[in-house]
Tab-separated table of C-alpha atoms in Angstrom:
chain	number	residue	atom	x	y	z
A	1	UNK	CA	0.053	0.216	0.069
A	2	UNK	CA	2.854	2.531	0.836
A	3	UNK	CA	4.417	1.974	-2.418
A	4	UNK	CA	1.611	3.053	-4.382
A	5	UNK	CA	0.758	6.144	-2.047
A	6	UNK	CA	2.327	9.525	-1.752
A	7	UNK	CA	2.849	8.759	1.972
A	8	UNK	CA	6.261	9.337	3.159
A	9	UNK	CA	7.588	6.255	5.341
A	10	UNK	CA	10.577	5.823	7.271
A	11	UNK	CA	11.292	3.088	9.671
A	12	UNK	CA	14.474	3.567	12.216
A	13	UNK	CA	15.597	1.864	15.505
A	14	UNK	CA	16.074	3.540	19.398
A	15	UNK	CA	19.493	4.826	17.901
A	16	UNK	CA	18.106	6.450	15.155
A	17	UNK	CA	19.416	4.292	12.516
A	18	UNK	CA	17.166	4.006	9.505
A	19	UNK	CA	16.288	0.178	8.560
A	20	UNK	CA	13.607	0.843	5.399
A	21	UNK	CA	12.304	3.771	3.617
A	22	UNK	CA	9.659	4.088	1.007
A	23	UNK	CA	9.940	4.872	-2.780
A	24	UNK	CA	9.054	8.537	-2.110
A	25	UNK	CA	11.641	8.949	0.346
A	26	UNK	CA	14.029	7.620	-1.693
A	27	UNK	CA	12.823	10.204	-4.623
A	28	UNK	CA	13.390	12.924	-2.328
A	29	UNK	CA	16.466	11.911	-0.530
A	30	UNK	CA	18.343	10.970	-3.492
A	31	UNK	CA	19.264	7.656	-1.402
A	32	UNK	CA	18.363	4.393	-2.535
A	33	UNK	CA	17.789	1.194	-0.815
A	34	UNK	CA	21.434	-0.283	-1.376
A	35	UNK	CA	22.713	3.039	0.398
A	36	UNK	CA	20.307	3.343	3.666
A	37	UNK	CA	22.161	0.704	5.484
A	38	UNK	CA	23.829	2.757	8.632
A	39	UNK	CA	22.379	6.031	7.772
A	40	UNK	CA	21.057	7.985	10.576
A	41	UNK	CA	17.625	9.670	10.769
A	42	UNK	CA	19.427	13.052	9.990
A	43	UNK	CA	21.115	11.446	7.205
A	44	UNK	CA	17.822	11.437	5.458
A	45	UNK	CA	16.601	14.998	6.607
A	46	UNK	CA	19.392	16.488	5.674
A	47	UNK	CA	21.422	19.733	7.470
A	48	UNK	CA	18.421	21.103	9.793
A	49	UNK	CA	18.409	23.913	11.690
A	50	UNK	CA	18.687	23.692	15.944
A	51	UNK	CA	14.913	24.037	16.225
A	52	UNK	CA	14.246	21.318	13.872
A	53	UNK	CA	16.761	18.834	14.905
A	54	UNK	CA	14.837	19.071	18.486
A	55	UNK	CA	12.591	16.008	17.205
A	56	UNK	CA	15.558	13.865	16.229
A	57	UNK	CA	17.446	14.287	19.080
A	58	UNK	CA	14.719	14.562	21.695
A	59	UNK	CA	11.263	13.595	21.586
A	60	UNK	CA	9.996	13.473	17.689
A	61	UNK	CA	7.418	16.248	18.363
A	62	UNK	CA	5.547	17.081	15.316
A	63	UNK	CA	2.806	19.341	16.510
A	64	UNK	CA	3.731	21.503	12.658
A	65	UNK	CA	5.042	20.752	9.481
A	66	UNK	CA	8.921	20.536	8.888
A	67	UNK	CA	10.864	21.361	5.939
A	68	UNK	CA	12.316	18.377	4.564
A	69	UNK	CA	15.454	19.302	1.559
A	70	UNK	CA	15.126	17.036	-1.105
A	71	UNK	CA	18.322	16.092	-3.021
A	72	UNK	CA	18.082	18.726	-5.498
A	73	UNK	CA	17.671	21.818	-2.983
A	74	UNK	CA	14.012	22.019	-3.076
A	75	UNK	CA	11.927	22.576	0.182
A	76	UNK	CA	9.359	20.232	0.897
A	77	UNK	CA	6.862	20.769	3.949
A	78	UNK	CA	6.048	17.224	5.620
A	79	UNK	CA	3.218	16.758	8.340
A	80	UNK	CA	4.900	13.718	10.451
A	81	UNK	CA	3.148	11.323	12.270
A	82	UNK	CA	5.288	8.750	14.831
A	83	UNK	CA	4.686	5.601	16.341
A	84	UNK	CA	6.640	3.025	17.801
A	85	UNK	CA	6.134	-0.832	18.153
A	86	UNK	CA	7.604	-3.896	19.637
A	87	UNK	CA	9.229	-6.542	17.253
A	88	UNK	CA	9.175	-10.160	17.746
A	89	UNK	CA	12.910	-9.940	18.928
A	90	UNK	CA	11.828	-7.811	21.722
A	91	UNK	CA	12.992	-4.414	20.280
A	92	UNK	CA	11.326	-1.294	19.234
A	93	UNK	CA	10.839	-0.015	15.704
A	94	UNK	CA	9.909	3.699	15.098
A	95	UNK	CA	7.659	4.119	12.355
A	96	UNK	CA	7.363	7.845	10.465
A	97	UNK	CA	4.618	8.456	8.243
A	98	UNK	CA	4.528	11.471	6.451
A	99	UNK	CA	2.417	13.678	3.769
A	100	UNK	CA	3.886	16.115	1.943
A	101	UNK	CA	1.628	19.692	2.678
A	102	UNK	CA	3.878	22.039	0.763
A	103	UNK	CA	1.225	23.227	-1.603
A	104	UNK	CA	-1.036	24.324	1.089
A	105	UNK	CA	1.923	25.660	3.444
A	106	UNK	CA	2.614	27.952	0.196
A	107	UNK	CA	-1.283	28.764	-0.541
A	108	UNK	CA	-1.613	29.759	3.295
A	109	UNK	CA	2.031	31.843	3.104
A	110	UNK	CA	0.475	33.843	-0.228
A	111	UNK	CA	-2.782	34.679	1.752
A	112	UNK	CA	-0.703	35.654	4.802
A	113	UNK	CA	1.191	38.094	2.462
A	114	UNK	CA	-1.819	39.249	0.606
A	115	UNK	CA	-3.113	40.154	4.395
A	116	UNK	CA	-0.174	42.521	5.020
A	117	UNK	CA	0.234	43.960	1.784
A	118	UNK	CA	-1.425	47.016	0.040
A	119	UNK	CA	-2.548	45.965	-3.178
A	120	UNK	CA	-1.845	49.067	-5.108
A	121	UNK	CA	0.991	50.072	-4.016
A	122	UNK	CA	2.366	46.548	-2.796
A	123	UNK	CA	3.917	48.343	0.370
A	124	UNK	CA	2.875	46.782	3.565
A	125	UNK	CA	-0.619	47.761	4.809
A	126	UNK	CA	-1.772	48.967	8.369
A	127	UNK	CA	-1.742	45.509	9.695
A	128	UNK	CA	1.755	44.532	9.144
A	129	UNK	CA	2.290	47.694	10.941
A	130	UNK	CA	0.616	46.963	13.727
A	131	UNK	CA	2.161	43.326	13.990
A	132	UNK	CA	5.588	44.875	13.804
A	133	UNK	CA	4.591	47.520	16.429
A	134	UNK	CA	3.044	44.423	18.519
A	135	UNK	CA	6.395	42.751	18.527
A	136	UNK	CA	8.441	46.262	19.197
A	137	UNK	CA	6.496	46.764	22.219
A	138	UNK	CA	6.726	43.141	23.225
A	139	UNK	CA	10.422	43.222	23.231
A	140	UNK	CA	11.238	46.689	23.886
A	141	UNK	CA	7.877	48.468	25.670
A	142	UNK	CA	9.702	48.710	29.690
A	143	UNK	CA	13.141	49.733	27.833
A	144	UNK	CA	13.467	53.550	28.503
A	145	UNK	CA	16.860	53.150	26.023
A	146	UNK	CA	14.999	52.096	23.411
A	147	UNK	CA	13.658	54.940	20.819
A	148	UNK	CA	10.862	54.828	18.114
A	149	UNK	CA	9.371	57.348	16.123
A	150	UNK	CA	5.873	56.721	13.837
A	151	UNK	CA	5.726	59.715	10.955
A	152	UNK	CA	2.416	59.624	9.552
A	153	UNK	CA	2.282	61.093	6.122
A	154	UNK	CA	-1.072	62.642	4.579
A	155	UNK	CA	-1.567	63.066	1.005
A	156	UNK	CA	-3.683	65.904	0.221
A	157	UNK	CA	-5.508	66.178	-3.303
A	158	UNK	CA	-5.388	62.649	-4.190
A	159	UNK	CA	-9.502	61.606	-3.924
A	160	UNK	CA	-9.870	64.446	-6.293
A	161	UNK	CA	-7.804	63.223	-8.967
A	162	UNK	CA	-9.696	59.714	-8.446
A	163	UNK	CA	-13.069	61.925	-8.795
A	164	UNK	CA	-11.850	63.838	-11.845
A	165	UNK	CA	-9.754	61.132	-13.892
A	166	UNK	CA	-10.962	57.618	-12.517
A	167	UNK	CA	-9.920	55.194	-9.906
A	168	UNK	CA	-6.977	53.662	-12.839
A	169	UNK	CA	-5.413	57.301	-13.102
A	170	UNK	CA	-5.351	57.888	-9.004
A	171	UNK	CA	-4.082	53.790	-8.712
A	172	UNK	CA	-1.016	54.789	-11.026
A	173	UNK	CA	-0.835	58.328	-8.919
A	174	UNK	CA	-0.116	56.373	-5.699
A	175	UNK	CA	2.038	53.928	-7.412
A	176	UNK	CA	4.516	56.715	-8.543
A	177	UNK	CA	4.263	58.486	-5.153
A	178	UNK	CA	4.957	55.408	-3.322
A	179	UNK	CA	7.728	54.427	-5.435
A	180	UNK	CA	9.061	58.099	-4.871
A	181	UNK	CA	8.518	57.898	-1.284
A	182	UNK	CA	9.681	54.464	-0.692
A	183	UNK	CA	13.001	55.687	-2.257
A	184	UNK	CA	13.598	58.342	-0.173
A	185	UNK	CA	12.490	57.042	3.181
A	186	UNK	CA	12.515	53.108	2.695
A	187	UNK	CA	16.278	52.758	4.138
A	188	UNK	CA	15.127	54.398	7.696
A	189	UNK	CA	12.569	51.859	8.585
A	190	UNK	CA	9.384	49.921	7.418
A	191	UNK	CA	7.311	52.220	4.893
A	192	UNK	CA	3.596	51.135	5.334
A	193	UNK	CA	0.518	52.667	3.198
A	194	UNK	CA	-1.970	52.899	5.934
A	195	UNK	CA	-4.805	54.401	4.363
A	196	UNK	CA	-6.088	55.350	1.043
A	197	UNK	CA	-4.295	59.046	1.553
A	198	UNK	CA	-1.598	58.179	4.295
A	199	UNK	CA	1.546	56.427	4.767
A	200	UNK	CA	3.430	55.921	7.684
A	201	UNK	CA	7.327	55.160	8.545
A	202	UNK	CA	8.058	53.278	10.976
A	203	UNK	CA	11.457	54.636	12.172
A	204	UNK	CA	13.189	52.478	15.216
A	205	UNK	CA	16.489	54.208	15.537
A	206	UNK	CA	17.925	57.771	16.914
A	207	UNK	CA	14.773	60.074	17.428
A	208	UNK	CA	16.115	63.163	17.920
A	209	UNK	CA	14.628	66.154	16.527
A	210	UNK	CA	17.620	67.195	14.423
A	211	UNK	CA	17.423	63.904	12.556
A	212	UNK	CA	13.367	63.576	12.575
A	213	UNK	CA	12.720	66.993	11.024
A	214	UNK	CA	15.512	66.242	8.376
A	215	UNK	CA	13.492	63.092	6.886
A	216	UNK	CA	10.310	65.173	7.178
A	217	UNK	CA	12.043	67.661	4.952
A	218	UNK	CA	12.974	65.344	2.587
A	219	UNK	CA	9.592	63.665	2.312
A	220	UNK	CA	8.011	67.231	1.896
A	221	UNK	CA	10.847	68.432	-0.951
A	222	UNK	CA	9.562	64.808	-2.815
A	223	UNK	CA	6.190	66.713	-3.275
A	224	UNK	CA	7.347	69.895	-4.959
A	225	UNK	CA	8.055	67.962	-8.375
A	226	UNK	CA	4.917	67.185	-9.884
A	227	UNK	CA	3.926	63.866	-10.907
A	228	UNK	CA	3.612	62.957	-14.511
A	229	UNK	CA	0.675	60.576	-15.393
A	230	UNK	CA	-0.902	59.941	-18.821
A	231	UNK	CA	0.614	62.974	-20.273
A	232	UNK	CA	-1.242	64.662	-16.970
A	233	UNK	CA	0.720	66.802	-14.279
A	234	UNK	CA	-0.457	66.262	-10.548
A	235	UNK	CA	0.720	68.500	-8.045
A	236	UNK	CA	-0.096	66.851	-4.607
A	237	UNK	CA	0.647	68.251	-1.052
A	238	UNK	CA	1.781	66.791	2.290
A	239	UNK	CA	1.394	67.047	6.128
A	240	UNK	CA	3.170	64.923	8.635
A	241	UNK	CA	2.633	63.939	12.010
A	242	UNK	CA	5.138	62.706	14.830
A	243	UNK	CA	4.692	60.949	17.588
A	244	UNK	CA	7.593	59.130	19.664
A	245	UNK	CA	8.144	56.391	22.279
A	246	UNK	CA	8.761	56.776	25.086
A	247	UNK	CA	8.664	60.621	25.188
A	248	UNK	CA	5.020	60.600	24.012
A	249	UNK	CA	3.325	57.078	24.436
A	250	UNK	CA	4.293	53.951	25.883
A	251	UNK	CA	1.727	51.994	24.033
A	252	UNK	CA	1.202	51.156	20.549
A	253	UNK	CA	-2.337	52.175	20.454
A	254	UNK	CA	-1.226	55.613	22.368
A	255	UNK	CA	1.869	56.242	19.584
A	256	UNK	CA	-0.464	55.801	16.784
A	257	UNK	CA	-3.261	57.547	18.027
A	258	UNK	CA	-0.917	60.581	18.900
A	259	UNK	CA	1.125	60.509	15.641
A	260	UNK	CA	-2.622	60.423	13.460
A	261	UNK	CA	-3.579	63.504	15.650
A	262	UNK	CA	-0.368	65.514	15.073
A	263	UNK	CA	-0.787	64.763	11.763
A	264	UNK	CA	-4.396	66.139	11.182
A	265	UNK	CA	-3.028	68.873	13.412
A	266	UNK	CA	-0.500	69.844	10.993
A	267	UNK	CA	-2.859	69.402	8.081
A	268	UNK	CA	-5.355	71.912	9.858
A	269	UNK	CA	-2.487	74.609	10.330
A	270	UNK	CA	-1.307	74.219	7.007
A	271	UNK	CA	2.209	73.000	8.192
A	272	UNK	CA	4.498	70.938	6.527
A	273	UNK	CA	5.242	68.763	10.075
A	274	UNK	CA	3.818	68.529	13.653
A	275	UNK	CA	5.417	67.042	16.582
A	276	UNK	CA	2.674	65.723	18.953
A	277	UNK	CA	2.706	67.110	22.882
A	278	UNK	CA	0.399	66.743	25.682
A	279	UNK	CA	-1.855	69.977	24.835
A	280	UNK	CA	-2.792	68.432	21.883
A	281	UNK	CA	-4.741	65.590	23.506
A	282	UNK	CA	-6.124	67.977	25.947
A	283	UNK	CA	-7.298	70.346	23.323
A	284	UNK	CA	-8.523	67.516	21.045
A	285	UNK	CA	-10.737	65.749	23.678
A	286	UNK	CA	-12.206	69.472	24.512
A	287	UNK	CA	-13.751	69.514	21.252
A	288	UNK	CA	-15.596	66.254	21.497
A	289	UNK	CA	-19.092	67.502	21.820
A	290	UNK	CA	-20.583	66.277	25.058
A	291	UNK	CA	-17.300	64.619	26.259
A	292	UNK	CA	-16.508	65.146	30.139
A	293	UNK	CA	-13.738	63.360	32.401
A	294	UNK	CA	-15.483	62.343	35.548
A	295	UNK	CA	-13.876	62.332	38.839
A	296	UNK	CA	-13.254	59.369	40.844
């Protein structure tokens, strides 16, 4: 039955010395029946990284598919199941049965990539930004020596282009804009298209006012040159807001909220860029209709 299936079959003893493999494992590993004698299980699996060696050296734990590198160098993801049987001679033998789930894994990776990628610009989207921020704060949220700035960029006029010339022209314009922006500031950190008319630069480096201002000035200058799309020249404007950790916020949500608020304040005041400060939060809350802070 095994010889007529796509199951991978490996038999080995308690010392991980291989006794038998079926034709599927032979095809993948390039090891023949004549060569299997004195082979160790690790010889069949090839070079494994430290995490994947554990299942061979310790407990044969197969809770997730493991990579299997074939003799051509291609990676296959195999879901394994393990069982131990007693032989007539009183010794134990181990059986591994595996199924190649590479196609499923690749489809899942493609879906995951699509989930965190903007379809128009191919930049990471806001879901990717939140993943990166979650990881950052998990590792560094209590470390006052770390620095992080979120630089929010609002693009003014993009919706007017779509209304006047159509979605295809708007998309082409956003592609040109994202390429220009990424070419200028992508080296500083993760560059994201957060919303239709909004980009964010995740900048986990020196967040001194001087360097952040230099980045903002670089971004602003990019908008001085018109974008030519289908023989039409478009001039756009941008307004930038900045929030910093740990200066302004100690959580992901507050850092996003404050950066967005600073961006909208720059837009309201007609400024190129605006740094968040505590008085802005108080001013914004005072403008919310019906808002009253209750005393405990």
